[in-house]
Short mmCIF file of C-alpha atoms and ligand atoms in Angstrom, two decimals:
data_model
loop_
_atom_site.label_atom_id
_atom_site.label_comp_id
_atom_site.label_asym_id
_atom_site.label_seq_id
_atom_site.Cartn_x
_atom_site.Cartn_y
_atom_site.Cartn_z
CA MET A 1 23.93 81.87 166.41
CA ASN A 2 26.09 78.70 167.13
CA PRO A 3 23.76 75.55 166.56
CA ASN A 4 26.13 73.33 168.22
CA ARG A 5 26.28 74.85 171.53
CA ARG A 6 23.65 74.26 174.16
CA LEU A 7 22.35 76.24 177.03
CA CYS A 8 21.47 73.88 179.69
CA LEU A 9 19.19 75.40 182.56
CA VAL A 10 19.39 73.80 186.02
CA LEU A 11 16.29 75.21 188.50
CA GLY A 12 17.41 75.65 192.61
CA ASP A 13 15.28 72.36 192.72
CA GLN A 14 17.25 70.19 190.15
CA LEU A 15 20.52 70.11 191.69
CA SER A 16 21.00 66.26 190.76
CA PHE A 17 24.16 65.46 188.35
CA ASP A 18 21.91 62.88 186.62
CA LEU A 19 19.44 65.44 185.80
CA ALA A 20 18.03 64.29 182.21
CA SER A 21 18.97 67.83 180.74
CA LEU A 22 22.47 67.17 182.09
CA GLN A 23 22.99 63.66 180.43
CA THR A 24 23.80 64.63 177.08
CA LEU A 25 25.88 67.78 178.14
CA ASP A 26 29.21 67.99 175.89
CA SER A 27 31.53 69.87 178.36
CA GLU A 28 33.53 71.43 175.63
CA ARG A 29 30.70 73.17 173.96
CA ASP A 30 27.72 73.65 176.43
CA THR A 31 27.01 75.85 179.19
CA VAL A 32 25.13 75.26 182.34
CA LEU A 33 23.17 78.12 183.71
CA LEU A 34 21.93 78.42 187.47
CA VAL A 35 20.10 82.05 188.10
CA GLU A 36 19.10 83.34 191.64
CA VAL A 37 16.11 85.43 190.66
CA MET A 38 13.94 87.50 192.85
CA GLU A 39 10.60 86.36 191.31
CA GLU A 40 11.12 82.75 192.58
CA ALA A 41 12.69 83.92 195.69
CA SER A 42 9.31 86.24 196.78
CA HIS A 43 6.45 85.06 194.68
CA VAL A 44 5.04 83.83 198.08
CA PRO A 45 6.94 85.30 201.13
CA HIS A 46 9.22 82.10 201.30
CA HIS A 47 10.90 81.06 204.80
CA PRO A 48 14.43 82.98 204.92
CA GLN A 49 15.96 79.35 205.50
CA LYS A 50 14.32 77.89 202.41
CA ILE A 51 15.80 80.58 200.42
CA ALA A 52 19.24 80.15 202.00
CA LEU A 53 18.94 76.46 201.56
CA ILE A 54 18.33 76.84 197.92
CA PHE A 55 21.02 79.56 196.59
CA SER A 56 23.53 78.00 198.94
CA ALA A 57 22.64 74.40 197.74
CA MET A 58 22.74 75.81 193.86
CA ARG A 59 26.18 77.58 194.54
CA HIS A 60 27.74 74.40 196.11
CA PHE A 61 26.11 72.62 193.06
CA ALA A 62 27.62 74.80 190.53
CA GLN A 63 31.15 74.57 192.02
CA SER A 64 30.88 70.65 191.75
CA LEU A 65 30.01 70.86 188.05
CA ARG A 66 33.04 73.48 187.48
CA ASP A 67 35.16 71.04 189.62
CA GLN A 68 34.17 68.43 186.85
CA GLY A 69 35.07 70.62 184.19
CA ILE A 70 31.80 71.76 182.95
CA ARG A 71 31.13 75.45 181.59
CA VAL A 72 28.89 76.88 184.05
CA GLU A 73 27.36 80.80 184.29
CA TYR A 74 25.93 81.60 187.69
CA VAL A 75 23.96 84.60 188.44
CA THR A 76 23.73 86.05 191.73
CA LEU A 77 20.60 87.68 193.22
CA ASP A 78 22.73 90.73 193.64
CA ASP A 79 24.42 90.69 190.32
CA PRO A 80 23.65 94.05 188.77
CA HIS A 81 22.47 92.49 185.25
CA ASN A 82 20.26 90.03 186.62
CA SER A 83 16.95 90.48 185.09
CA GLY A 84 14.94 89.12 188.35
CA SER A 85 13.04 86.30 186.46
CA VAL A 86 13.68 82.94 184.84
CA PRO A 87 12.43 83.59 181.64
CA GLY A 88 14.36 86.82 181.68
CA GLU A 89 17.61 85.41 182.48
CA LEU A 90 17.31 82.53 179.83
CA ARG A 91 16.72 85.30 177.18
CA ARG A 92 19.75 87.21 178.41
CA TRP A 93 21.99 84.27 178.11
CA GLN A 94 20.66 82.77 174.89
CA GLN A 95 21.45 86.26 173.23
CA ARG A 96 24.80 86.62 175.04
CA LEU A 97 26.12 83.28 174.09
CA GLN A 98 24.97 83.07 170.72
CA VAL A 99 23.42 79.52 171.46
CA GLU A 100 20.60 78.12 169.74
CA GLN A 101 19.23 75.21 171.72
CA VAL A 102 17.85 75.70 175.41
CA HIS A 103 17.48 72.50 177.32
CA VAL A 104 15.29 72.41 180.34
CA THR A 105 14.14 69.61 182.57
CA GLU A 106 10.44 69.71 183.49
CA CYS A 107 9.66 72.27 186.33
CA GLY A 108 8.17 71.70 189.78
CA ASP A 109 5.75 74.46 189.38
CA TRP A 110 3.07 74.77 186.50
CA ARG A 111 3.33 78.78 186.88
CA LEU A 112 7.19 78.79 186.09
CA GLU A 113 7.21 76.30 183.50
CA GLN A 114 4.44 78.14 181.65
CA SER A 115 6.55 81.40 181.98
CA ILE A 116 9.34 79.51 180.43
CA LYS A 117 7.21 77.99 177.54
CA ASP A 118 6.10 81.86 176.80
CA CYS A 119 9.31 83.21 176.93
CA GLY A 120 9.78 83.30 173.19
CA LEU A 121 12.65 80.70 173.12
CA SER A 122 12.67 77.46 171.33
CA VAL A 123 13.32 75.03 174.25
CA CYS A 124 13.96 71.28 174.50
CA TRP A 125 12.06 70.08 177.44
CA HIS A 126 13.38 66.75 179.17
CA ALA A 127 11.22 64.60 181.30
CA ASP A 128 11.92 64.53 184.93
CA SER A 129 13.38 60.97 185.57
CA ARG A 130 14.32 61.72 189.08
CA PHE A 131 10.44 60.54 189.81
CA LEU A 132 9.26 56.69 189.52
CA CYS A 133 6.12 57.65 187.61
CA SER A 134 6.06 60.28 184.61
CA ARG A 135 3.65 62.82 183.89
CA ALA A 136 2.20 60.44 180.84
CA GLU A 137 2.32 57.17 182.75
CA PHE A 138 0.32 58.59 185.58
CA ALA A 139 -2.28 60.32 183.11
CA ALA A 140 -2.68 56.85 181.55
CA TRP A 141 -3.31 55.18 184.95
CA ALA A 142 -5.82 57.95 185.92
CA ALA A 143 -7.51 58.01 182.58
CA GLY A 144 -11.32 57.15 183.08
CA LYS A 145 -11.32 57.18 186.70
CA LYS A 146 -13.55 59.60 188.39
CA GLN A 147 -11.91 59.46 191.79
CA LEU A 148 -8.42 58.42 192.13
CA ARG A 149 -7.25 56.53 195.11
CA MET A 150 -3.38 56.79 196.40
CA GLU A 151 -3.58 53.18 197.68
CA PHE A 152 -4.08 51.54 194.21
CA PHE A 153 -1.59 54.07 192.47
CA TYR A 154 0.75 52.66 195.46
CA ARG A 155 0.58 49.15 194.48
CA GLU A 156 1.21 49.83 190.95
CA MET A 157 4.61 51.39 192.04
CA ARG A 158 5.36 48.61 194.29
CA ARG A 159 4.91 46.41 191.35
CA LYS A 160 7.01 48.60 189.21
CA SER A 161 9.80 49.14 191.58
CA ARG A 162 9.72 45.45 192.86
CA LEU A 163 10.18 47.10 196.68
CA LEU A 164 9.19 44.70 199.17
CA LEU A 165 7.63 42.42 197.06
CA ASN A 166 7.79 38.45 196.93
CA GLY A 167 9.10 36.54 194.14
CA ASP A 168 5.25 35.79 193.05
CA GLY A 169 4.70 39.60 192.78
CA THR A 170 2.78 39.57 196.28
CA PRO A 171 3.52 42.06 199.10
CA VAL A 172 6.37 40.95 201.71
CA GLY A 173 4.22 40.43 205.07
CA GLY A 174 1.00 39.59 203.14
CA ALA A 175 -0.46 43.06 203.12
CA TRP A 176 0.51 46.09 201.21
CA ASN A 177 0.01 48.65 203.88
CA PHE A 178 1.02 48.60 207.62
CA ASP A 179 -0.17 51.97 208.60
CA ALA A 180 -2.37 50.80 211.42
CA GLU A 181 0.93 49.94 213.03
CA ASN A 182 2.24 53.69 212.56
CA ARG A 183 -0.04 55.24 214.99
CA LYS A 184 1.58 55.12 218.42
CA SER A 185 1.77 57.89 220.68
CA LEU A 186 4.57 58.45 222.05
CA PRO A 187 5.53 56.28 225.41
CA LYS A 188 7.18 58.39 228.61
CA GLY A 189 10.79 57.76 228.50
CA VAL A 190 11.27 57.24 224.64
CA LYS A 191 13.87 59.67 223.60
CA ALA A 192 14.54 60.92 220.02
CA PRO A 193 17.66 61.06 218.75
CA TYR A 194 19.57 64.47 218.59
CA PRO A 195 19.22 66.12 215.24
CA ILE A 196 22.62 65.87 213.40
CA ARG A 197 24.19 69.39 213.02
CA PHE A 198 25.93 70.80 209.93
CA SER A 199 28.36 73.57 209.98
CA ASN A 200 28.20 76.82 207.63
CA ASP A 201 31.07 76.75 205.32
CA ALA A 202 31.77 80.32 203.51
CA ILE A 203 29.62 79.89 200.56
CA THR A 204 26.27 79.49 203.08
CA ARG A 205 27.56 82.10 205.51
CA GLU A 206 27.50 84.46 202.59
CA VAL A 207 24.09 83.32 201.38
CA LEU A 208 23.03 83.86 204.68
CA ASP A 209 24.12 87.40 204.90
CA LEU A 210 22.51 88.20 201.54
CA VAL A 211 19.09 86.67 202.92
CA LYS A 212 19.39 88.45 206.24
CA ALA A 213 19.85 91.92 204.17
CA ARG A 214 17.36 91.24 201.17
CA PHE A 215 14.54 89.18 203.11
CA SER A 216 13.95 90.34 206.61
CA GLN A 217 10.42 91.15 205.93
CA HIS A 218 9.53 87.40 205.34
CA TYR A 219 8.58 85.53 208.16
CA GLY A 220 10.92 82.91 210.07
CA ALA A 221 14.03 82.82 211.85
CA LEU A 222 17.36 82.45 209.70
CA ASP A 223 19.75 82.32 213.15
CA ASP A 224 19.21 78.40 213.30
CA PHE A 225 20.06 77.31 209.81
CA ASN A 226 20.78 73.59 210.07
CA TYR A 227 20.18 72.11 206.30
CA PRO A 228 22.38 70.05 204.36
CA VAL A 229 23.27 72.30 201.23
CA THR A 230 25.47 69.48 199.35
CA HIS A 231 25.18 65.95 198.43
CA ALA A 232 27.77 64.67 200.92
CA ASP A 233 26.19 66.39 203.86
CA ALA A 234 22.65 64.96 202.62
CA GLN A 235 24.12 61.77 202.48
CA ALA A 236 25.12 62.43 206.12
CA LEU A 237 21.98 63.13 207.24
CA TRP A 238 20.31 60.20 205.69
CA ASP A 239 22.86 57.84 207.16
CA TYR A 240 22.11 59.27 210.50
CA PHE A 241 18.77 58.77 209.64
CA LEU A 242 19.33 54.98 208.98
CA ASP A 243 21.53 54.54 211.72
CA TYR A 244 19.25 56.14 214.69
CA GLY A 245 15.92 57.58 213.31
CA LEU A 246 14.12 54.57 210.88
CA ALA A 247 13.75 52.08 213.57
CA GLY A 248 11.25 54.45 215.77
CA PHE A 249 10.05 56.32 212.34
CA GLY A 250 7.53 53.96 211.89
CA ASP A 251 5.80 53.09 215.30
CA TYR A 252 5.76 57.03 216.12
CA GLN A 253 5.59 58.81 212.73
CA ASP A 254 2.28 60.44 213.87
CA ALA A 255 3.17 60.81 217.34
CA MET A 256 3.86 64.81 218.44
CA ALA A 257 5.58 66.06 221.50
CA SER A 258 6.03 69.67 222.87
CA ASP A 259 9.35 71.04 222.10
CA GLU A 260 10.53 67.93 219.94
CA PRO A 261 10.13 69.40 216.62
CA PHE A 262 11.61 66.59 214.62
CA LEU A 263 11.11 63.06 216.85
CA PHE A 264 12.09 60.19 214.76
CA HIS A 265 11.58 61.94 211.33
CA ALA A 266 14.47 62.16 208.92
CA ARG A 267 14.15 65.68 207.68
CA ILE A 268 15.46 64.71 204.15
CA SER A 269 12.31 65.97 202.20
CA ALA A 270 13.88 69.32 201.47
CA ALA A 271 17.19 67.67 200.34
CA LEU A 272 15.45 65.30 198.22
CA ASN A 273 12.86 67.59 196.71
CA ILE A 274 16.02 69.90 195.41
CA GLY A 275 17.73 66.99 194.25
CA LEU A 276 20.38 66.41 196.66
CA LEU A 277 19.36 62.70 197.22
CA ASP A 278 17.91 60.08 195.10
CA LEU A 279 14.49 58.52 195.31
CA ARG A 280 15.64 55.08 194.16
CA ARG A 281 18.48 55.06 196.49
CA LEU A 282 16.56 55.96 199.68
CA CYS A 283 13.80 53.22 198.83
CA SER A 284 16.42 50.48 198.28
CA ASP A 285 18.34 51.60 201.53
CA VAL A 286 15.26 51.19 203.53
CA GLU A 287 14.57 48.07 201.93
CA SER A 288 17.90 46.76 202.73
CA ALA A 289 17.78 47.63 206.26
CA TYR A 290 14.40 45.84 206.95
CA TRP A 291 15.73 42.44 204.84
CA ALA A 292 18.58 42.86 206.85
CA GLY A 293 16.67 42.62 210.14
CA ARG A 294 17.49 46.21 211.29
CA ILE A 295 13.67 47.54 211.10
CA ALA A 296 10.34 46.09 211.48
CA LEU A 297 8.20 45.63 208.14
CA ASN A 298 5.88 48.53 209.28
CA ALA A 299 8.70 51.02 209.62
CA ALA A 300 10.12 50.15 206.05
CA GLU A 301 6.74 49.89 204.23
CA GLY A 302 5.54 53.14 205.91
CA PHE A 303 8.78 54.81 204.77
CA ILE A 304 8.78 53.58 201.18
CA ARG A 305 4.70 54.45 200.84
CA GLN A 306 5.58 58.00 201.34
CA LEU A 307 8.01 57.99 199.00
CA ILE A 308 6.77 55.89 195.90
CA GLY A 309 3.21 56.20 197.12
CA TRP A 310 2.08 59.88 198.18
CA ARG A 311 5.22 61.66 196.87
CA GLU A 312 4.57 60.28 193.38
CA TYR A 313 0.66 60.42 193.53
CA VAL A 314 0.44 64.16 194.58
CA ARG A 315 2.76 64.99 191.79
CA GLY A 316 0.46 63.06 188.93
CA VAL A 317 -2.51 64.77 190.07
CA TYR A 318 -0.76 68.15 190.02
CA TRP A 319 0.36 67.76 186.38
CA LEU A 320 -2.86 66.02 185.62
CA LYS A 321 -5.01 68.82 186.98
CA MET A 322 -3.07 72.09 186.82
CA PRO A 323 -3.99 74.85 186.44
CA ASP A 324 -7.68 74.61 187.12
CA TYR A 325 -6.66 72.74 190.48
CA ALA A 326 -5.52 75.63 191.94
CA LEU A 327 -8.78 77.25 192.22
CA GLY A 328 -10.58 74.05 193.89
CA ASN A 329 -12.92 75.46 196.88
CA ALA A 330 -15.15 72.87 197.12
CA PHE A 331 -16.67 74.37 200.52
CA GLY A 332 -16.87 77.50 199.26
CA ASN A 333 -14.30 78.87 202.26
CA SER A 334 -13.59 82.62 202.11
CA ARG A 335 -12.05 83.23 205.51
CA VAL A 336 -9.15 85.25 205.69
CA LEU A 337 -5.90 83.10 207.20
CA PRO A 338 -5.50 84.52 210.90
CA GLU A 339 -2.61 86.51 211.74
CA PHE A 340 -1.39 83.86 214.34
CA TYR A 341 -0.36 81.39 211.37
CA TRP A 342 2.39 83.94 210.69
CA THR A 343 3.40 84.68 214.16
CA GLY A 344 2.69 81.43 216.46
CA ALA A 345 0.66 83.99 218.85
CA THR A 346 -2.29 81.77 219.78
CA GLN A 347 -3.24 80.03 223.03
CA MET A 348 -4.04 76.90 221.40
CA ASN A 349 -0.63 74.86 222.31
CA CYS A 350 -1.00 72.49 219.58
CA MET A 351 -0.84 75.33 217.03
CA ARG A 352 1.75 77.25 219.18
CA GLN A 353 3.87 74.40 218.97
CA ALA A 354 3.42 73.34 215.35
CA ILE A 355 3.58 77.45 213.90
CA GLY A 356 6.34 77.91 216.46
CA GLN A 357 8.58 75.26 215.20
CA SER A 358 7.56 75.96 211.37
CA LEU A 359 8.94 79.68 212.23
CA GLN A 360 11.97 78.47 213.94
CA HIS A 361 12.85 75.64 211.41
CA ALA A 362 10.86 75.73 208.35
CA TYR A 363 9.83 72.32 209.62
CA ALA A 364 7.03 70.56 210.86
CA HIS A 365 6.30 66.72 210.24
CA HIS A 366 3.13 65.50 208.51
CA ILE A 367 0.84 64.90 211.23
CA GLN A 368 1.53 68.57 212.84
CA ARG A 369 0.82 69.67 209.01
CA LEU A 370 -2.47 67.62 208.34
CA MET A 371 -4.14 67.40 212.03
CA VAL A 372 -2.97 70.41 213.73
CA THR A 373 -2.36 73.39 211.34
CA GLY A 374 -4.34 71.94 208.41
CA ASN A 375 -7.01 70.35 210.54
CA PHE A 376 -7.55 73.87 211.79
CA ALA A 377 -7.82 75.31 208.39
CA LEU A 378 -10.08 73.26 207.25
CA LEU A 379 -12.32 73.57 210.52
CA ALA A 380 -12.23 77.28 210.45
CA GLY A 381 -13.04 77.50 206.48
CA ILE A 382 -10.17 79.37 205.67
CA ALA A 383 -9.81 80.33 201.85
CA PRO A 384 -7.67 77.40 200.24
CA SER A 385 -5.67 79.81 198.54
CA GLN A 386 -4.87 81.58 201.63
CA ILE A 387 -3.54 78.18 203.63
CA CYS A 388 -2.13 77.09 200.02
CA GLU A 389 0.19 79.87 200.10
CA TRP A 390 1.13 79.68 203.84
CA TYR A 391 2.40 76.20 203.14
CA LEU A 392 4.16 76.86 200.32
CA ALA A 393 6.00 79.87 201.93
CA ILE A 394 6.61 78.63 205.46
CA TYR A 395 8.12 74.83 204.78
CA MET A 396 11.84 74.19 203.60
CA ASP A 397 10.38 71.03 201.43
CA ALA A 398 7.41 72.88 199.87
CA PHE A 399 7.48 73.26 196.03
CA ASP A 400 4.12 73.79 194.06
CA TRP A 401 4.05 70.48 192.67
CA VAL A 402 4.05 68.75 196.27
CA GLU A 403 2.57 71.39 198.24
CA LEU A 404 -0.61 72.31 196.27
CA PRO A 405 -2.27 68.85 196.24
CA ASN A 406 -0.88 68.01 199.75
CA THR A 407 -2.64 71.44 201.02
CA LEU A 408 -5.82 71.82 198.81
CA GLY A 409 -6.74 68.26 198.03
CA MET A 410 -5.61 66.38 201.33
CA VAL A 411 -6.02 69.27 203.83
CA MET A 412 -8.72 71.26 202.54
CA HIS A 413 -10.89 68.65 200.89
CA ALA A 414 -11.03 71.65 198.51
CA ASP A 415 -11.03 69.53 195.29
CA GLY A 416 -14.33 67.78 196.28
CA GLY A 417 -12.78 64.36 197.04
CA TYR A 418 -10.44 63.82 193.86
CA LEU A 419 -7.23 63.31 195.72
CA GLY A 420 -8.76 61.83 199.12
CA SER A 421 -11.68 59.99 199.94
CA LYS A 422 -12.50 61.90 202.95
CA PRO A 423 -11.71 65.17 204.79
CA TYR A 424 -9.12 64.83 207.56
CA CYS A 425 -11.02 66.66 210.19
CA ALA A 426 -10.81 65.67 213.80
CA SER A 427 -11.37 67.06 217.27
CA GLY A 428 -9.26 68.05 220.12
CA GLN A 429 -9.22 64.26 221.18
CA TYR A 430 -7.36 63.21 218.34
CA ILE A 431 -4.42 65.49 218.93
CA ASN A 432 -4.72 64.84 222.72
CA ARG A 433 -4.21 61.21 221.86
CA MET A 434 -1.18 61.33 219.49
CA SER A 435 0.77 64.27 221.41
CA ASP A 436 1.42 66.12 225.17
CA TYR A 437 0.22 69.41 223.87
CA CYS A 438 -3.03 69.45 225.67
CA ARG A 439 -1.66 68.75 229.34
CA SER A 440 -0.37 72.44 229.10
CA CYS A 441 -2.75 74.29 226.95
CA ALA A 442 -4.74 77.22 228.20
CA TYR A 443 -8.08 75.29 227.07
CA LYS A 444 -9.58 72.12 227.90
CA VAL A 445 -9.45 69.46 225.86
CA SER A 446 -12.45 67.34 227.50
CA GLU A 447 -14.67 70.66 227.48
CA SER A 448 -16.58 71.42 224.36
CA THR A 449 -18.80 74.12 224.84
CA ALA A 450 -17.47 76.31 228.04
CA ASP A 451 -15.32 79.54 227.17
CA ASN A 452 -12.34 77.58 228.03
CA ALA A 453 -13.16 74.61 225.91
CA CYS A 454 -10.54 73.48 223.16
CA PRO A 455 -11.70 75.22 220.11
CA PHE A 456 -11.03 72.29 217.85
CA ASN A 457 -13.94 70.38 219.65
CA ALA A 458 -17.01 72.91 218.79
CA LEU A 459 -15.10 73.68 215.35
CA TYR A 460 -14.99 70.13 214.71
CA TRP A 461 -19.10 69.63 215.33
CA HIS A 462 -19.60 73.13 213.61
CA PHE A 463 -17.94 71.94 210.40
CA LEU A 464 -19.76 68.50 210.38
CA MET A 465 -22.97 70.49 210.82
CA ARG A 466 -22.35 73.17 208.20
CA HIS A 467 -21.12 70.90 205.31
CA GLY A 468 -23.61 68.07 206.08
CA GLU A 469 -25.17 68.29 202.79
CA GLN A 470 -22.01 67.58 201.01
CA LEU A 471 -20.58 65.15 203.22
CA ARG A 472 -23.43 62.93 204.91
CA GLY A 473 -23.28 60.57 201.63
CA ASN A 474 -19.79 59.94 202.12
CA GLN A 475 -19.61 56.25 203.43
CA ARG A 476 -16.05 57.20 205.40
CA MET A 477 -17.98 60.18 207.34
CA ALA A 478 -20.70 57.89 208.26
CA MET A 479 -19.66 57.18 212.01
CA MET A 480 -19.34 60.86 212.78
CA TYR A 481 -22.49 61.87 211.59
CA LYS A 482 -24.12 58.76 213.62
CA ASN A 483 -22.44 60.65 217.03
CA LEU A 484 -23.45 63.90 215.53
CA ASP A 485 -27.28 62.55 215.44
CA ARG A 486 -27.15 60.98 218.62
CA MET A 487 -26.51 64.04 220.39
CA PRO A 488 -29.22 65.88 221.98
CA SER A 489 -30.20 69.22 219.94
CA ALA A 490 -29.50 71.23 222.98
CA LYS A 491 -25.88 70.00 222.83
CA GLN A 492 -26.09 70.49 218.87
CA GLU A 493 -27.25 73.96 219.38
CA ALA A 494 -24.58 75.06 222.03
CA LEU A 495 -21.85 73.27 219.95
CA TRP A 496 -23.05 75.36 217.04
CA GLN A 497 -23.16 78.68 219.08
CA ARG A 498 -19.44 78.01 220.55
CA GLY A 499 -18.45 77.57 216.78
CA GLN A 500 -20.14 80.71 215.61
CA ASN A 501 -18.29 82.88 218.36
CA LEU A 502 -14.83 81.34 217.62
CA LEU A 503 -15.32 81.84 214.00
CA ALA A 504 -16.64 85.52 214.81
CA ARG A 505 -13.69 86.27 216.52
CA LEU A 506 -11.42 85.24 213.80
CA ASP A 507 -13.38 87.29 211.35
CA ASN A 508 -12.75 90.29 214.08
CA GLY A 509 -8.97 89.67 213.61
CA GLU A 510 -8.60 88.47 217.09
CA SER A 511 -6.61 85.51 218.02
CA ILE A 512 -8.23 82.46 220.03
FE1 SF4 B 601 -5.03 71.82 220.84
FE2 SF4 B 601 -7.33 71.66 222.05
FE3 SF4 B 601 -5.14 70.30 222.99
FE4 SF4 B 601 -5.32 72.99 223.13
S1 SF4 B 601 -6.82 71.62 224.32
S2 SF4 B 601 -3.64 71.81 222.71
S3 SF4 B 601 -6.08 73.73 221.32
S4 SF4 B 601 -6.18 70.14 221.22
#
């Protein structure tokens, strides 16, 4: 063994040049290891475009490191010596290179981090400094609190980062949160910018062929791959958003429109989550755009809140509460995820649109995820583990630390309200207000109990009725229960029956 040589593992979501474990790298002696392994690509049926993104970005990153004179070992998926797992490859390369020190930056997945801890090697762990709030700092903030609230955590992060603050530490504009201004539906005639296009170079084309050959059984299209796989392309995507998307992002961030999968959204979450973009730089660019008068405060604050508020908050909850967090099922749901989540074959136009674009692009924006596919799973009582697996598999930017709290906590309220103060349940009226989906739907959003009534309507009231014992005491649900209680009992009975019928159809494996 050579005590002076180090092996630095870089995972597929750690493709940042300033990754903590790379900071003390000695290019004369040390080796960086990147591995494409079947276990990570298939522990859930990841969307083929997501696998292609990660493999292609890893190969480009390895090339960039080599160009900087760094020694890199890269194991491709079809390498005959590939052991198939990250711990297996770490052991193999530690033996092969006879290195004593293995350096790893904190993982984004509890399962993977645990498997490395259990692999029998002595690992030097590095905190992931790409986040604003460390695991320890979040744990200190959460200590002694029965329930956490993102809003208070977010204010701490605003103070820490000094973003959008006046000199005296008060928030610019006199409020911390301008979310109420960010809920406009899309007026007729407002056109979203065309998505920027990236061309696939030889490395990406080779990866696409590999993914096509090895992952054809996974759900999702591969033919329209259009994601940045290098730092330069990710920066181009970001610059494009600053120029053409950001100004409309604030007002219309919750809006949805048929055949408009991206609207004013940046689509940078995948690039950010795998390390091609830097959180602090993004926030500073948005703040600069505000100070330069190029965007309104609600757009700047809304964007920054997503990054230093929600994103950091859900990561903190994940590492604070894992592994038990993944077992949460506060409503005792056990219903199987309907097959149409994997195919889009449903008469509900909102679901068909959201699922269809997810299969086509591995992307849907936060309201489509929370208030359409997520809302339906909540109202229909889908088992949390099944819907969590779907989100982790289908979305380009889904890694366990961000997907699990967002789905299990925020979408499904399965943690009993630890992460969010109330379930995000809504009837079809919300979807109708925020989109044009209902206009071309087989169901009528104005109906609740007829055969052609919008399924979201009866399922919404059915959800409130069946969980009244747990939810009636929640002050934020008071208005919903007041409306339910005002309803004649015959109407309540009809809604219950319609809900029962819809759930029975799901249990029979039928689409609705
Ligand atoms: Fe969705 Fe209901 Fe509207 Fe159809 S009517 S698009 S199911 S909300």
